[in-house]
Amino acid sequence: IEYAFIRVGYRGYTKGALAEDTYFRQNLAGATAAGVKVGVYIFSQAITVEEAREEANYLLERIKDYNITFPVVLDYEFSPNKGRLETAKLSKADGTAICLEFCKTIQAAGYTPMVYANPDMLNNHLNATEISNQYLIWLANYTKQTSYTGKFDYWQYSSSGAVDGITGRVDMNFFYGKQQLATAERAQEENFLLTNGLGGYASVTAAYSVPRCDQGILVAAVKAPNVRISMVHRLREQLCL
């Protein structure tokens, strides 16, 4: 494993208090000790630009002593329990301003910002083009071939993947480079073996690959009792459609 995205914290969906992920320090320490390049994310429920800035600074304060070389991500989505972000009923302009404020704050600190969102959020609650024209987008769309027409750089295509060593469902993602990837169904046909042993905190084996004509990278997001990580592996060979 060469890269990992690690959740640092989250904002509560009722009272809106910020809290650290219990295992983020262990995961960051394990990743960096293993020579893995890392990015981080925060689960947001920000409903004002001030809260977006607070979330960005919350992340920055906690990652300042680590070598973060992948994007710093705002996970911007409604809570399954109809949390404060959904009940706030923000306009597209207000939601967009929140995402832009987070990204601006992260970028000003010298990191690469990115926004994670699903098609409903991007189409109906944000001015997605305004964001994607300036910053990276991580699309969450659980399908074999997304119909989302906006620009995006990462694609989380499944929440029900199966990975050896992990009990329960696993999120699966692809990273988009200069050339567009195939559908998830075609990508899985290539059977590229990925193995992870991240400082003892996760042990994962998966068979997924990205067929493309340049060097691609694969992202496999792991949900396990003691870890919240998206693991990324660079392909070791060129795969052409």
Coordinates of C-alpha atoms in Angstrom, one line a residue:
I1 CA 0.0 0.0 0.0
E2 CA 1.4 3.4 -1.0
Y3 CA -1.4 5.8 0.0
A4 CA -4.2 6.0 2.6
F5 CA -7.1 8.4 3.4
I6 CA -7.8 8.5 7.1
R7 CA -10.7 10.0 8.9
V8 CA -9.6 12.6 11.5
G9 CA -12.9 13.6 12.9
Y10 CA -16.5 14.5 12.5
R11 CA -19.2 17.0 13.4
G12 CA -22.2 15.6 15.3
Y13 CA -25.4 15.6 13.3
T14 CA -27.6 16.9 16.2
K15 CA -25.7 19.4 18.4
G16 CA -22.9 19.9 15.9
A17 CA -20.0 19.4 18.2
L18 CA -16.7 18.5 16.7
A19 CA -15.0 15.2 17.8
E20 CA -11.9 13.2 16.9
D21 CA -12.0 9.8 15.3
T22 CA -10.9 7.5 18.1
Y23 CA -8.3 5.8 15.9
F24 CA -7.0 8.6 13.7
R25 CA -3.7 9.0 15.6
Q26 CA -3.0 5.3 15.5
N27 CA -3.9 5.1 11.8
L28 CA -1.8 8.1 10.9
A29 CA 1.2 6.8 12.9
G30 CA 0.8 3.4 11.4
A31 CA 0.6 4.7 7.9
T32 CA 3.5 7.1 8.1
A33 CA 5.7 4.5 10.0
A34 CA 5.0 2.1 7.1
G35 CA 6.0 4.7 4.5
V36 CA 2.5 5.2 3.3
K37 CA 1.5 8.6 1.9
V38 CA -1.7 9.8 3.5
G39 CA -4.7 12.1 3.0
V40 CA -7.3 12.8 5.6
Y41 CA -11.0 13.7 5.8
I42 CA -13.7 15.0 8.2
F43 CA -17.4 14.2 8.2
S44 CA -19.0 17.5 8.0
Q45 CA -22.4 18.9 9.1
A46 CA -21.4 22.5 8.7
I47 CA -24.3 24.9 8.1
T48 CA -22.3 28.1 8.0
V49 CA -19.1 29.3 6.4
E50 CA -17.8 29.9 10.0
E51 CA -18.4 26.2 10.8
A52 CA -16.7 25.2 7.5
R53 CA -13.6 27.2 8.5
E54 CA -13.8 25.7 12.0
E55 CA -13.8 22.2 10.5
A56 CA -10.9 23.0 8.3
N57 CA -8.9 24.5 11.2
Y58 CA -9.8 21.5 13.3
L59 CA -8.2 19.2 10.7
L60 CA -5.2 21.4 10.2
E61 CA -4.4 21.6 13.9
R62 CA -4.5 17.8 14.2
I63 CA -2.5 17.0 11.1
K64 CA 0.2 19.6 11.5
D65 CA 2.8 17.1 12.8
Y66 CA 2.2 14.6 10.0
N67 CA 3.4 14.5 6.4
I68 CA 0.1 14.7 4.6
T69 CA 0.7 14.3 0.9
F70 CA -2.8 13.4 -0.4
P71 CA -5.9 15.7 -0.4
V72 CA -7.6 17.0 2.8
V73 CA -11.2 16.1 2.3
L74 CA -14.6 17.6 3.3
D75 CA -17.1 14.7 3.5
Y76 CA -20.2 16.8 2.8
E77 CA -23.4 14.7 3.0
F78 CA -26.7 14.4 4.9
S79 CA -26.7 12.1 7.9
P80 CA -28.8 9.0 7.6
N81 CA -30.7 10.2 10.7
K82 CA -31.7 13.5 9.1
G83 CA -29.2 15.6 10.9
R84 CA -28.6 19.3 11.2
L85 CA -27.3 19.8 7.7
E86 CA -30.4 18.4 6.1
T87 CA -32.8 20.2 8.4
A88 CA -31.0 23.5 7.8
K89 CA -32.4 23.4 4.2
L90 CA -29.5 25.5 2.9
S91 CA -29.7 27.1 -0.5
K92 CA -27.3 25.9 -3.2
A93 CA -25.4 29.1 -2.8
D94 CA -25.0 28.7 0.9
G95 CA -23.9 25.0 0.6
T96 CA -21.4 25.9 -2.1
A97 CA -20.0 28.7 0.0
I98 CA -19.4 26.3 2.9
C99 CA -17.5 23.9 0.6
L100 CA -15.5 26.7 -0.9
E101 CA -14.6 28.2 2.5
F102 CA -13.3 24.8 3.7
C103 CA -11.3 24.3 0.5
K104 CA -9.9 27.9 0.6
T105 CA -8.8 27.5 4.2
I106 CA -7.1 24.1 3.5
Q107 CA -5.4 25.4 0.4
A108 CA -4.1 28.5 2.2
A109 CA -2.4 26.2 4.6
G110 CA -0.5 24.5 1.8
Y111 CA -2.6 21.3 1.3
T112 CA -4.7 20.0 -1.6
P113 CA -8.5 20.3 -0.7
M114 CA -11.2 18.0 -2.0
V115 CA -15.0 17.7 -1.5
Y116 CA -16.7 14.3 -1.1
A117 CA -20.4 14.2 -2.1
N118 CA -23.1 12.1 -3.8
P119 CA -25.0 13.1 -7.0
D120 CA -28.0 14.3 -5.0
M121 CA -25.8 16.7 -3.0
L122 CA -23.9 17.8 -6.1
N123 CA -26.9 18.3 -8.4
N124 CA -29.6 19.6 -6.0
H125 CA -27.8 21.2 -3.0
L126 CA -24.6 22.6 -4.4
N127 CA -23.4 24.5 -7.4
A128 CA -21.0 21.7 -8.2
T129 CA -19.3 23.3 -11.2
E130 CA -18.3 26.2 -9.1
I131 CA -16.5 23.8 -6.8
S132 CA -15.0 21.5 -9.4
N133 CA -13.7 24.4 -11.4
Q134 CA -11.4 25.2 -8.5
Y135 CA -11.0 22.0 -6.4
L136 CA -11.1 18.2 -6.6
I137 CA -14.4 16.3 -6.2
W138 CA -14.8 12.8 -4.8
L139 CA -18.1 11.4 -6.1
A140 CA -20.1 8.9 -4.0
N141 CA -22.4 7.0 -6.4
Y142 CA -23.0 3.3 -5.9
T143 CA -23.5 1.9 -9.4
K144 CA -21.6 0.1 -12.1
Q145 CA -21.5 3.1 -14.3
T146 CA -22.3 6.5 -13.0
S147 CA -24.7 8.8 -14.8
Y148 CA -23.4 11.9 -13.0
T149 CA -22.3 14.3 -15.7
G150 CA -20.3 16.7 -13.7
K151 CA -16.5 16.8 -13.2
F152 CA -15.0 14.5 -10.6
D153 CA -11.7 13.1 -9.7
Y154 CA -12.5 10.1 -7.4
W155 CA -15.5 7.8 -7.6
Q156 CA -16.8 5.7 -4.7
Y157 CA -18.8 3.2 -6.7
S158 CA -19.9 0.6 -4.0
S159 CA -20.6 0.4 -0.3
S160 CA -20.9 -3.4 -0.4
G161 CA -17.5 -4.7 -1.5
A162 CA -16.0 -7.8 0.0
V163 CA -12.4 -7.8 1.1
D164 CA -10.5 -10.7 2.8
G165 CA -9.7 -10.0 6.4
I166 CA -12.6 -7.5 6.9
T167 CA -16.0 -8.5 8.4
G168 CA -18.9 -6.8 6.8
R169 CA -19.3 -4.5 3.8
V170 CA -16.4 -2.5 2.4
D171 CA -16.6 0.8 0.4
M172 CA -14.8 0.6 -3.0
N173 CA -13.5 3.6 -5.0
F174 CA -11.5 4.5 -8.1
F175 CA -9.2 7.4 -8.7
Y176 CA -9.6 9.3 -12.0
G177 CA -6.5 10.5 -13.7
K178 CA -6.1 12.2 -17.0
Q179 CA -7.9 9.4 -18.8
Q180 CA -11.4 8.2 -17.9
L181 CA -11.7 4.8 -16.1
A182 CA -13.9 2.0 -17.3
T183 CA -17.0 1.0 -15.4
A184 CA -16.6 -0.7 -12.0
E185 CA -17.7 -4.0 -13.6
R186 CA -15.0 -3.9 -16.2
A187 CA -12.4 -2.8 -13.7
Q188 CA -13.1 -5.8 -11.5
E189 CA -12.5 -8.2 -14.4
E190 CA -8.7 -7.3 -14.3
N191 CA -8.2 -9.0 -10.9
F192 CA -5.3 -6.9 -9.7
L193 CA -4.2 -8.2 -6.3
L194 CA -3.9 -5.6 -3.5
T195 CA -2.5 -6.4 -0.1
N196 CA -2.3 -4.2 3.0
G197 CA -0.8 -4.5 6.4
L198 CA -0.9 -1.0 7.8
G199 CA 1.1 -1.0 11.0
G200 CA -1.0 -3.8 12.4
Y201 CA -4.2 -1.7 12.3
A202 CA -5.6 -3.2 9.1
S203 CA -4.9 -6.3 7.1
V204 CA -6.6 -6.4 3.7
T205 CA -6.5 -8.3 0.5
A206 CA -8.6 -7.3 -2.5
A207 CA -8.7 -8.1 -6.2
Y208 CA -9.5 -4.9 -8.1
S209 CA -7.8 -2.9 -10.8
V210 CA -8.1 0.1 -13.0
P211 CA -7.8 -0.6 -16.7
R212 CA -6.3 2.4 -18.4
C213 CA -3.4 3.3 -20.7
D214 CA -1.4 5.2 -18.2
Q215 CA -0.3 4.5 -14.6
G216 CA -3.5 4.4 -12.6
I217 CA -4.2 4.1 -8.9
L218 CA -6.9 2.2 -7.1
V219 CA -8.7 3.2 -3.9
A220 CA -10.3 0.7 -1.6
A221 CA -12.1 2.3 1.4
V222 CA -12.2 0.1 4.5
K223 CA -14.9 0.0 7.2
A224 CA -13.8 -2.1 10.1
P225 CA -14.3 -2.0 13.9
N226 CA -10.9 -0.3 14.5
V227 CA -10.2 1.6 11.4
R228 CA -11.7 4.1 8.9
I229 CA -9.3 4.2 6.0
S230 CA -9.4 4.5 2.3
M231 CA -6.4 2.6 1.0
V232 CA -4.8 3.3 -2.4
H233 CA -2.5 1.2 -4.4
R234 CA -0.6 2.3 -7.5
L235 CA -0.9 -0.2 -10.4
R236 CA 2.4 -1.8 -11.2
E237 CA 1.7 -2.2 -14.9
Q238 CA 0.0 -0.4 -17.7
L239 CA -3.5 -1.7 -18.5
C240 CA -5.0 -0.5 -21.8
L241 CA -8.7 -0.8 -22.8

